[in-house]
Short mmCIF file of C-alpha atoms in Angstrom, two decimals:
data_model
loop_
_atom_site.label_atom_id
_atom_site.label_comp_id
_atom_site.label_asym_id
_atom_site.label_seq_id
_atom_site.Cartn_x
_atom_site.Cartn_y
_atom_site.Cartn_z
CA MET A 1 79.85 142.76 153.18
CA ASN A 2 80.93 139.55 151.48
CA ARG A 3 83.62 139.75 148.80
CA TYR A 4 84.17 136.61 146.72
CA PRO A 5 87.83 136.69 145.65
CA ARG A 6 87.71 134.43 142.60
CA ASP A 7 87.45 136.02 139.15
CA MET A 8 84.88 134.01 137.20
CA HIS A 9 84.58 136.62 134.43
CA GLY A 10 88.04 137.27 133.02
CA TYR A 11 87.92 138.75 129.53
CA GLY A 12 84.32 137.66 129.00
CA PRO A 13 83.00 137.22 125.44
CA THR A 14 85.41 139.70 123.86
CA PRO A 15 89.04 138.88 124.74
CA PRO A 16 91.68 141.31 123.48
CA HIS A 17 93.37 140.59 120.18
CA ALA A 18 96.77 139.15 121.03
CA ASN A 19 98.52 140.75 118.04
CA TRP A 20 101.10 137.97 118.01
CA PRO A 21 104.20 138.80 115.93
CA GLY A 22 103.80 138.32 112.20
CA GLY A 23 100.04 138.10 112.55
CA ALA A 24 100.34 134.57 113.96
CA HIS A 25 97.09 132.75 114.58
CA ILE A 26 98.46 130.98 117.64
CA ALA A 27 101.38 131.06 120.06
CA VAL A 28 102.55 127.53 120.87
CA GLN A 29 104.76 127.43 123.93
CA PHE A 30 106.76 124.43 125.18
CA VAL A 31 107.75 124.13 128.84
CA LEU A 32 110.25 121.53 130.01
CA ASN A 33 110.02 121.04 133.77
CA TYR A 34 113.44 120.22 135.23
CA GLU A 35 112.75 118.72 138.68
CA GLU A 36 115.14 115.79 138.87
CA GLY A 37 117.32 116.19 141.95
CA GLY A 38 114.92 118.63 143.60
CA GLU A 39 112.16 116.16 144.53
CA ASN A 40 111.33 114.88 148.01
CA ASN A 41 114.20 112.79 149.35
CA ILE A 42 115.68 112.34 152.81
CA LEU A 43 119.02 113.08 151.12
CA HIS A 44 117.61 116.58 150.54
CA GLY A 45 116.50 116.98 154.14
CA ASP A 46 112.88 115.99 153.46
CA ALA A 47 110.76 113.78 155.70
CA GLY A 48 110.34 110.98 153.19
CA SER A 49 110.52 109.79 149.61
CA GLU A 50 108.83 111.25 146.52
CA ALA A 51 105.60 109.73 145.24
CA PHE A 52 104.38 112.22 142.62
CA LEU A 53 104.60 111.93 138.83
CA ALA A 54 106.52 108.72 138.45
CA ASP A 55 105.79 105.34 136.87
CA VAL A 56 104.80 103.59 140.09
CA VAL A 57 101.07 102.98 140.32
CA GLY A 58 99.66 103.99 143.68
CA ALA A 59 102.98 105.28 145.00
CA ALA A 60 102.92 106.79 148.49
CA PRO A 61 105.68 108.65 150.37
CA TRP A 62 107.89 106.47 152.55
CA PRO A 63 108.50 108.41 155.78
CA GLY A 64 112.16 108.47 156.72
CA LEU A 65 113.16 106.19 153.85
CA ARG A 66 114.56 106.46 150.35
CA HIS A 67 112.55 104.89 147.52
CA TRP A 68 115.07 103.37 145.15
CA ASN A 69 112.64 102.82 142.28
CA ILE A 70 111.20 106.35 142.37
CA GLU A 71 114.69 107.82 142.63
CA SER A 72 115.88 105.90 139.59
CA MET A 73 112.87 107.04 137.55
CA TYR A 74 113.71 110.66 138.33
CA GLU A 75 117.33 109.89 137.45
CA TYR A 76 116.18 108.58 134.07
CA GLY A 77 114.82 112.04 133.34
CA ALA A 78 118.20 113.65 134.02
CA ARG A 79 120.38 110.95 132.44
CA ALA A 80 118.38 110.05 129.30
CA GLY A 81 115.05 111.87 128.93
CA PHE A 82 116.53 115.35 129.04
CA TRP A 83 119.01 114.66 126.28
CA ARG A 84 116.38 113.06 124.02
CA LEU A 85 114.22 116.17 124.37
CA HIS A 86 117.22 118.46 123.99
CA ARG A 87 118.06 116.86 120.65
CA LEU A 88 114.44 117.13 119.49
CA PHE A 89 114.08 120.84 120.18
CA THR A 90 117.54 121.93 119.08
CA GLU A 91 117.25 120.00 115.80
CA ALA A 92 113.79 121.48 115.24
CA ARG A 93 115.20 124.92 116.18
CA LEU A 94 112.32 125.56 118.54
CA PRO A 95 112.79 127.57 121.74
CA VAL A 96 111.89 126.09 125.11
CA THR A 97 111.17 127.54 128.53
CA ILE A 98 112.69 125.55 131.36
CA TYR A 99 110.87 125.50 134.67
CA GLY A 100 113.98 124.87 136.72
CA VAL A 101 113.81 123.78 140.36
CA ALA A 102 116.72 125.66 141.93
CA THR A 103 118.15 122.70 143.86
CA ALA A 104 117.76 120.49 140.77
CA LEU A 105 119.69 122.98 138.61
CA MET A 106 122.47 122.99 141.20
CA ARG A 107 122.81 119.22 140.64
CA ALA A 108 122.73 119.38 136.82
CA PRO A 109 125.82 121.18 135.49
CA ALA A 110 125.83 119.47 132.08
CA GLN A 111 122.12 119.84 131.51
CA LEU A 112 122.21 123.48 132.61
CA ALA A 113 125.05 124.22 130.22
CA ALA A 114 123.08 122.59 127.40
CA MET A 115 120.01 124.70 128.20
CA GLN A 116 122.04 127.88 128.12
CA ASP A 117 123.97 126.93 124.99
CA ALA A 118 120.61 126.39 123.27
CA GLY A 119 119.46 129.87 124.35
CA TRP A 120 116.50 128.52 126.28
CA GLU A 121 114.73 130.64 128.88
CA ILE A 122 115.22 129.29 132.40
CA ALA A 123 112.36 130.31 134.70
CA SER A 124 112.15 129.40 138.36
CA HIS A 125 110.23 126.33 139.46
CA GLY A 126 110.80 127.06 143.15
CA LEU A 127 113.46 125.96 145.58
CA LYS A 128 112.43 122.30 145.79
CA TRP A 129 109.90 120.10 143.99
CA VAL A 130 107.73 119.61 147.08
CA GLU A 131 104.17 120.31 148.20
CA HIS A 132 103.47 123.84 149.47
CA LYS A 133 99.78 123.70 150.39
CA ASP A 134 100.45 123.44 154.16
CA MET A 135 103.59 125.56 154.21
CA PRO A 136 103.37 128.69 156.39
CA ALA A 137 103.43 131.87 154.33
CA GLU A 138 106.65 133.16 155.92
CA LEU A 139 108.48 129.90 155.24
CA GLU A 140 107.28 129.92 151.63
CA ARG A 141 108.43 133.53 151.30
CA GLU A 142 111.89 132.52 152.54
CA GLN A 143 112.01 129.62 150.07
CA ILE A 144 111.04 131.90 147.18
CA ARG A 145 113.95 134.17 148.02
CA GLU A 146 116.33 131.25 148.40
CA ALA A 147 115.17 129.87 145.05
CA ILE A 148 115.98 133.20 143.41
CA ARG A 149 119.40 133.27 145.10
CA LEU A 150 120.37 129.74 144.02
CA HIS A 151 118.92 130.23 140.53
CA THR A 152 121.07 133.33 140.11
CA ILE A 153 124.17 131.46 141.28
CA ALA A 154 123.48 128.55 138.95
CA THR A 155 122.52 130.46 135.79
CA GLY A 156 124.27 133.79 136.26
CA SER A 157 121.06 135.85 136.30
CA ARG A 158 117.89 135.99 138.35
CA PRO A 159 114.74 134.33 136.96
CA LEU A 160 112.15 136.52 135.24
CA GLY A 161 109.43 133.86 135.23
CA TRP A 162 107.97 131.85 138.09
CA TYR A 163 105.97 128.63 138.46
CA THR A 164 105.81 126.70 141.72
CA GLY A 165 103.42 124.01 140.52
CA ARG A 166 102.66 122.30 143.81
CA CYS A 167 101.68 125.70 145.14
CA SER A 168 99.76 127.08 148.10
CA LEU A 169 96.91 129.55 148.27
CA ASN A 170 99.56 132.18 149.07
CA THR A 171 102.01 131.49 146.25
CA VAL A 172 100.92 133.98 143.58
CA ASP A 173 100.54 136.75 146.15
CA LEU A 174 103.97 136.04 147.67
CA VAL A 175 105.71 135.98 144.29
CA SER A 176 103.95 139.21 143.31
CA GLU A 177 105.09 140.81 146.55
CA GLU A 178 108.66 139.67 145.94
CA GLY A 179 108.56 141.49 142.61
CA GLY A 180 110.99 141.43 139.72
CA PHE A 181 109.08 138.86 137.68
CA ALA A 182 107.93 139.48 134.13
CA TYR A 183 105.28 136.80 134.66
CA VAL A 184 103.87 134.27 137.12
CA SER A 185 102.31 131.04 135.83
CA ASP A 186 100.66 129.38 138.82
CA THR A 187 97.21 129.54 137.23
CA TYR A 188 95.33 127.49 134.66
CA ASP A 189 92.43 129.87 134.06
CA ASP A 190 92.75 131.34 130.56
CA ASP A 191 94.10 131.00 127.03
CA LEU A 192 95.67 134.46 127.20
CA PRO A 193 97.89 136.39 129.61
CA TYR A 194 96.21 138.86 131.92
CA TRP A 195 97.07 141.38 134.63
CA ARG A 196 96.36 140.59 138.28
CA VAL A 197 96.52 143.32 140.90
CA HIS A 198 97.82 142.55 144.40
CA GLN A 199 98.49 145.26 146.97
CA ASN A 200 97.96 147.85 144.23
CA ARG A 201 100.72 146.31 142.12
CA PRO A 202 99.90 144.74 138.72
CA GLN A 203 101.52 141.38 137.99
CA LEU A 204 101.32 139.74 134.58
CA ILE A 205 99.94 136.20 134.72
CA LEU A 206 100.72 133.65 131.99
CA PRO A 207 98.35 130.74 132.61
CA TYR A 208 99.90 127.28 132.35
CA THR A 209 98.36 123.89 131.56
CA LEU A 210 97.69 120.55 133.19
CA SER A 211 95.48 119.31 130.35
CA ALA A 212 98.14 119.45 127.62
CA ASN A 213 100.69 118.21 130.13
CA ASP A 214 102.58 114.93 129.90
CA MET A 215 101.90 114.36 133.62
CA ARG A 216 98.69 112.73 132.41
CA PHE A 217 100.75 109.73 131.32
CA VAL A 218 100.97 108.80 135.02
CA THR A 219 97.64 110.08 136.34
CA ALA A 220 94.10 108.72 136.16
CA SER A 221 92.12 109.44 132.97
CA GLY A 222 95.35 110.32 131.24
CA PHE A 223 97.24 109.24 128.13
CA ASP A 224 98.08 105.58 127.62
CA ASN A 225 100.56 106.15 124.81
CA GLY A 226 102.21 108.73 122.62
CA GLU A 227 99.51 108.51 119.95
CA GLU A 228 96.83 109.57 122.42
CA TYR A 229 99.02 112.45 123.52
CA PHE A 230 99.58 113.52 119.94
CA GLN A 231 95.85 113.42 119.20
CA PHE A 232 95.03 115.58 122.23
CA LEU A 233 97.72 118.12 121.32
CA LYS A 234 96.60 118.13 117.69
CA ASP A 235 92.95 118.69 118.60
CA SER A 236 93.91 121.51 120.98
CA PHE A 237 96.08 123.13 118.32
CA ASP A 238 93.40 122.78 115.62
CA CYS A 239 90.77 124.42 117.81
CA LEU A 240 92.97 127.35 118.83
CA TYR A 241 94.41 127.81 115.33
CA ALA A 242 90.88 128.04 113.89
CA GLU A 243 89.94 130.62 116.53
CA GLY A 244 93.03 132.60 115.58
CA GLN A 245 92.12 132.48 111.91
CA ALA A 246 88.68 133.80 112.87
CA GLY A 247 90.28 136.80 114.56
CA SER A 248 90.82 135.70 118.16
CA PRO A 249 94.41 134.39 118.52
CA LYS A 250 95.24 132.46 121.69
CA MET A 251 98.16 130.85 123.50
CA MET A 252 98.72 127.09 123.75
CA SER A 253 100.96 125.87 126.56
CA ILE A 254 102.46 122.37 126.54
CA GLY A 255 104.00 121.00 129.74
CA LEU A 256 106.74 118.37 129.53
CA HIS A 257 108.87 116.39 131.98
CA CYS A 258 112.19 114.73 131.23
CA ARG A 259 111.27 111.48 133.01
CA LEU A 260 107.80 111.25 131.42
CA VAL A 261 107.63 112.26 127.76
CA GLY A 262 111.37 111.63 127.63
CA GLN A 263 110.53 107.92 127.61
CA PRO A 264 110.77 106.49 124.05
CA GLY A 265 107.21 105.17 123.88
CA ARG A 266 105.80 108.57 124.71
CA PHE A 267 108.38 110.71 122.96
CA GLN A 268 107.14 109.82 119.47
CA GLY A 269 103.78 111.48 120.12
CA LEU A 270 105.48 114.77 120.96
CA LYS A 271 107.78 114.52 117.95
CA LYS A 272 104.79 113.86 115.70
CA PHE A 273 103.05 116.96 117.07
CA ILE A 274 106.08 119.16 116.42
CA ASP A 275 106.25 117.90 112.84
CA TYR A 276 102.53 118.62 112.51
CA ILE A 277 102.59 122.26 113.62
CA LYS A 278 105.66 123.01 111.50
CA SER A 279 103.48 122.42 108.44
CA PHE A 280 101.25 125.41 109.30
CA PRO A 281 101.88 129.06 108.44
CA GLN A 282 101.52 131.85 110.99
CA VAL A 283 102.45 129.79 114.05
CA TRP A 284 104.60 131.58 116.63
CA VAL A 285 106.70 129.35 118.92
CA PRO A 286 108.17 131.63 121.62
CA THR A 287 109.45 131.26 125.15
CA ARG A 288 107.16 132.30 127.94
CA LEU A 289 109.35 135.34 128.56
CA GLN A 290 108.87 136.39 124.93
CA ILE A 291 105.10 136.12 125.38
CA ALA A 292 105.29 138.20 128.56
CA GLU A 293 107.41 140.88 126.89
CA HIS A 294 105.07 140.98 123.89
CA TRP A 295 101.97 141.24 126.06
CA THR A 296 103.48 143.98 128.19
CA ARG A 297 104.16 146.01 125.04
CA GLU A 298 100.87 145.33 123.29
CA HIS A 299 98.58 145.26 126.32
CA PRO A 300 100.20 147.23 129.14
CA TYR A 301 98.35 147.36 132.41
CA GLN A 302 95.60 149.98 132.54
CA ALA A 303 93.86 150.57 135.82
CA PRO A 304 90.07 150.38 135.40
CA ALA A 305 88.28 153.67 135.89
CA LEU A 306 85.68 152.10 138.16
CA VAL A 307 85.67 148.82 140.10
CA PRO A 308 82.28 148.56 141.83
CA SER A 309 83.10 145.57 144.05
CA ARG A 310 85.98 147.47 145.66
CA LEU A 311 84.11 150.68 146.45
CA PRO A 312 83.30 151.61 150.06
CA LYS A 313 79.60 151.46 150.81
CA PRO A 314 78.86 155.22 150.79
CA GLU A 315 80.46 155.66 147.38
CA PHE A 316 78.86 152.49 146.01
CA VAL A 317 75.40 153.67 147.08
CA GLU A 318 76.04 157.19 145.82
CA ARG A 319 77.02 155.89 142.37
CA PHE A 320 74.46 153.12 141.98
CA GLY A 321 71.65 154.01 144.38
CA SER A 322 69.66 155.67 141.60
CA ILE A 323 69.99 152.83 139.10
CA PHE A 324 66.63 151.65 140.41
CA GLU A 325 64.61 154.86 140.55
CA HIS A 326 64.70 156.52 144.01
CA SER A 327 65.49 153.13 145.62
CA PRO A 328 69.00 153.26 147.14
CA TRP A 329 68.17 150.34 149.44
CA ILE A 330 68.73 148.00 146.48
CA ALA A 331 72.34 149.18 146.12
CA GLU A 332 72.80 148.98 149.90
CA ARG A 333 71.69 145.35 149.96
CA ALA A 334 73.83 144.50 146.96
CA TRP A 335 76.92 145.94 148.65
CA ASP A 336 76.15 143.99 151.82
CA GLY A 337 75.81 140.79 149.79
CA GLU A 338 78.37 138.83 147.79
CA LEU A 339 80.21 140.90 145.20
CA ALA A 340 83.13 139.68 143.11
CA PRO A 341 85.15 140.67 140.02
CA ALA A 342 82.33 139.15 137.95
CA ASN A 343 80.10 141.98 139.21
CA ASP A 344 82.38 144.77 137.97
CA THR A 345 80.80 144.93 134.51
CA ALA A 346 77.40 146.28 133.51
CA ILE A 347 76.06 142.74 133.18
CA GLY A 348 77.61 141.64 136.46
CA LEU A 349 76.49 144.58 138.58
CA HIS A 350 73.04 144.52 137.02
CA PHE A 351 72.79 140.89 138.12
CA ALA A 352 73.70 141.82 141.71
CA LEU A 353 71.22 144.71 141.87
CA ARG A 354 68.51 142.81 140.04
CA THR A 355 68.91 139.91 142.45
CA GLN A 356 68.17 142.18 145.40
CA PHE A 357 65.15 143.61 143.59
CA ARG A 358 63.83 140.11 142.92
CA LEU A 359 64.48 139.03 146.52
CA ALA A 360 62.47 141.98 147.83
CA SER A 361 58.87 141.63 148.97
CA ASP A 362 55.98 142.53 146.68
CA GLU A 363 55.40 145.62 148.79
CA GLU A 364 59.00 146.76 148.37
CA ARG A 365 58.93 146.18 144.62
CA LEU A 366 55.62 148.01 144.39
CA ALA A 367 57.29 150.97 146.10
CA VAL A 368 59.98 150.91 143.42
CA LEU A 369 57.33 150.96 140.70
CA ARG A 370 55.56 153.87 142.37
CA ALA A 371 58.86 155.77 142.58
CA HIS A 372 58.88 156.10 138.79
CA PRO A 373 57.43 159.23 137.17
CA ASP A 374 54.58 159.29 134.67
CA LEU A 375 55.73 159.38 131.07
CA ALA A 376 55.48 162.95 129.81
CA GLY A 377 53.63 163.80 133.02
CA LYS A 378 53.55 166.74 135.39
CA LEU A 379 57.05 166.14 136.77
CA ALA A 380 58.47 166.17 133.26
CA THR A 381 56.64 169.37 132.47
CA ALA A 382 57.94 170.96 135.66
CA ARG A 383 61.47 169.65 134.90
CA ARG A 384 61.55 167.78 138.19
CA LEU A 385 62.62 164.38 136.83
CA THR A 386 65.92 162.80 137.78
CA GLU A 387 68.74 163.37 135.34
CA ALA A 388 68.49 159.78 134.11
CA SER A 389 64.73 159.92 133.60
CA THR A 390 65.01 163.26 131.81
CA ALA A 391 67.55 161.87 129.35
CA GLU A 392 65.55 158.69 128.83
CA GLN A 393 62.29 160.46 128.07
CA ALA A 394 64.07 162.88 125.77
CA SER A 395 65.61 159.98 123.82
CA ALA A 396 62.14 159.07 122.54
CA GLY A 397 61.04 162.67 121.99
CA LEU A 398 58.71 162.74 124.99
CA ASP A 399 60.02 166.19 125.89
CA ALA A 400 58.70 167.62 122.61
CA LEU A 401 55.10 166.46 122.30
CA THR A 402 52.34 168.15 120.40
CA ASP A 403 49.30 169.26 122.38
CA ASP A 404 47.33 166.28 121.06
CA GLU A 405 50.12 163.86 122.01
CA ARG A 406 50.42 165.33 125.47
CA ALA A 407 46.67 165.01 125.97
CA GLU A 408 46.82 161.36 124.90
CA PHE A 409 49.65 160.61 127.33
CA THR A 410 47.72 162.34 130.12
CA ARG A 411 44.61 160.26 129.38
CA LEU A 412 46.56 157.00 129.29
CA ASN A 413 48.57 157.82 132.43
CA THR A 414 45.38 158.52 134.36
CA ALA A 415 43.66 155.34 133.19
CA TYR A 416 46.72 153.22 133.90
CA VAL A 417 47.31 154.49 137.44
CA GLU A 418 43.61 154.16 138.28
CA LYS A 419 43.68 150.49 137.23
CA PHE A 420 47.09 149.34 138.52
CA GLY A 421 48.06 151.78 141.26
CA PHE A 422 51.49 152.63 139.85
CA PRO A 423 52.79 154.57 136.82
CA PHE A 424 53.25 153.04 133.40
CA ILE A 425 56.89 151.94 133.11
CA ILE A 426 58.72 151.07 129.92
CA ALA A 427 62.38 151.09 128.87
CA VAL A 428 62.08 154.25 126.78
CA ARG A 429 65.51 153.81 125.15
CA ASP A 430 64.29 150.57 123.56
CA ASN A 431 61.30 152.31 122.00
CA THR A 432 59.97 155.16 119.93
CA LYS A 433 57.07 157.49 120.70
CA ALA A 434 54.81 155.34 118.55
CA THR A 435 55.79 151.99 120.13
CA ILE A 436 55.45 153.48 123.62
CA LEU A 437 51.87 154.59 122.89
CA ALA A 438 51.07 151.19 121.36
CA ALA A 439 52.44 149.37 124.43
CA PHE A 440 50.52 151.76 126.70
CA ARG A 441 47.20 150.87 125.07
CA GLN A 442 47.97 147.14 124.89
CA ARG A 443 49.11 146.78 128.51
CA LEU A 444 46.00 148.52 129.84
CA ASP A 445 44.22 145.25 129.03
CA ASN A 446 46.53 143.19 131.28
CA SER A 447 45.46 141.75 134.61
CA PRO A 448 46.96 143.46 137.68
CA GLN A 449 49.32 140.53 138.37
CA ALA A 450 50.46 140.26 134.76
CA GLU A 451 51.10 144.00 134.59
CA PHE A 452 52.99 143.97 137.90
CA THR A 453 55.28 141.32 136.43
CA THR A 454 55.68 143.25 133.18
CA ALA A 455 56.45 146.50 134.96
CA CYS A 456 59.08 144.82 137.14
CA ARG A 457 60.78 143.46 134.03
CA GLN A 458 60.81 146.92 132.52
CA VAL A 459 62.33 148.34 135.71
CA GLU A 460 65.12 145.76 135.45
CA ARG A 461 65.68 146.64 131.79
CA ILE A 462 65.90 150.35 132.59
CA ALA A 463 68.51 149.57 135.26
CA GLN A 464 70.50 147.51 132.78
CA LEU A 465 70.55 150.32 130.23
CA ARG A 466 71.64 152.82 132.89
CA LEU A 467 74.53 150.60 133.94
CA GLN A 468 75.62 150.03 130.35
CA ALA A 469 76.09 153.78 130.04
CA ILE A 470 78.69 153.87 132.84
CA LEU A 471 80.35 150.43 133.01
CA PRO A 472 82.05 148.13 130.51
#
């Protein structure tokens, strides 16, 4: 048994319709990360100075030392950048979600008051703006709880949204276990919210962005100036807006930092983008909490009726052992192999089962072919077919043949088995009585190897159709 935990399927080719308020074609959501005063600093009890997301090329932490230049760049965000962005959004009357580091909020009374006076959502950005990848799970759990406690003291209410940012592999699970959050945003894997189940508890996930994030002003292959930033945001908006017009509305997240896009030379690109989107109809600019509340109303969590990758082996084999006719060993091998959320659909599980069929020896696959009944043969007449085979043959009218038709099928079955050593196999649901007979006569002229290959393909197609009848 090998279970791959990553979900590489998501919504697949048919995402749900977002139903944004007012029939909006797109939800554009602005996040302002407030980290200044919560970053690594020996003043904060950390081992060294900060080195991340600041205008110092090649910066590295200074163990046991303060870094005056880095500190002053973070201070610029609090002293100047924040207020420039505050004026922009309040004058444009656009809501903002703050990702507030708890210790940073505790050192920003004026900025916090301005956020609350503007009616902005203040979500939690963790206790401190530090790296969590090597942090023990229990310590991270403690820091999550302390972040909630300080956030509540600072703002007057507990946070309903969460984003750590510099997270660990445990972060989303730990926040889900803590509970009380309308959404968690420590993912970058979709253009729409989705439900994630952990310990049998559904948690709404609102994916965030690092692509449309002003952090790329200070990272490799990023933005050199505000015009480049504007062009990237504009192109992203245009793509998603067009998809929304075509009937598939999405969410666009934009990540901002006071010390980065708050700089004058970068700020103009953001301002230009805001002016641009305000010229479009049917654009919804909400907070992340508003998106979460909307999604919870419009798309509440619904437990799937069947999740193949989570089934115990006996139940998995019982349900899917007959997908390949009388060959449960294929399902057994699939269960023992790698299964993942991507295998929980008809296409995905068919791939897993088909892979085991293709990996099997020629002798094993020949046994699968021989396990199939003749079309309109003796087993059908005696009503000894499997339930699936009975329904399939009936779908093409093979259970209601005339005497002449039955005689023709008997003749062809006999000739086929004598030549190839296994019954004629065809995906009956793809055919009619006439096309089946035509294929029968045509394939009798095949070479044994060509017909073996053709029959195996038909077996795979039959399995696919059977799975489509019971899985999404």
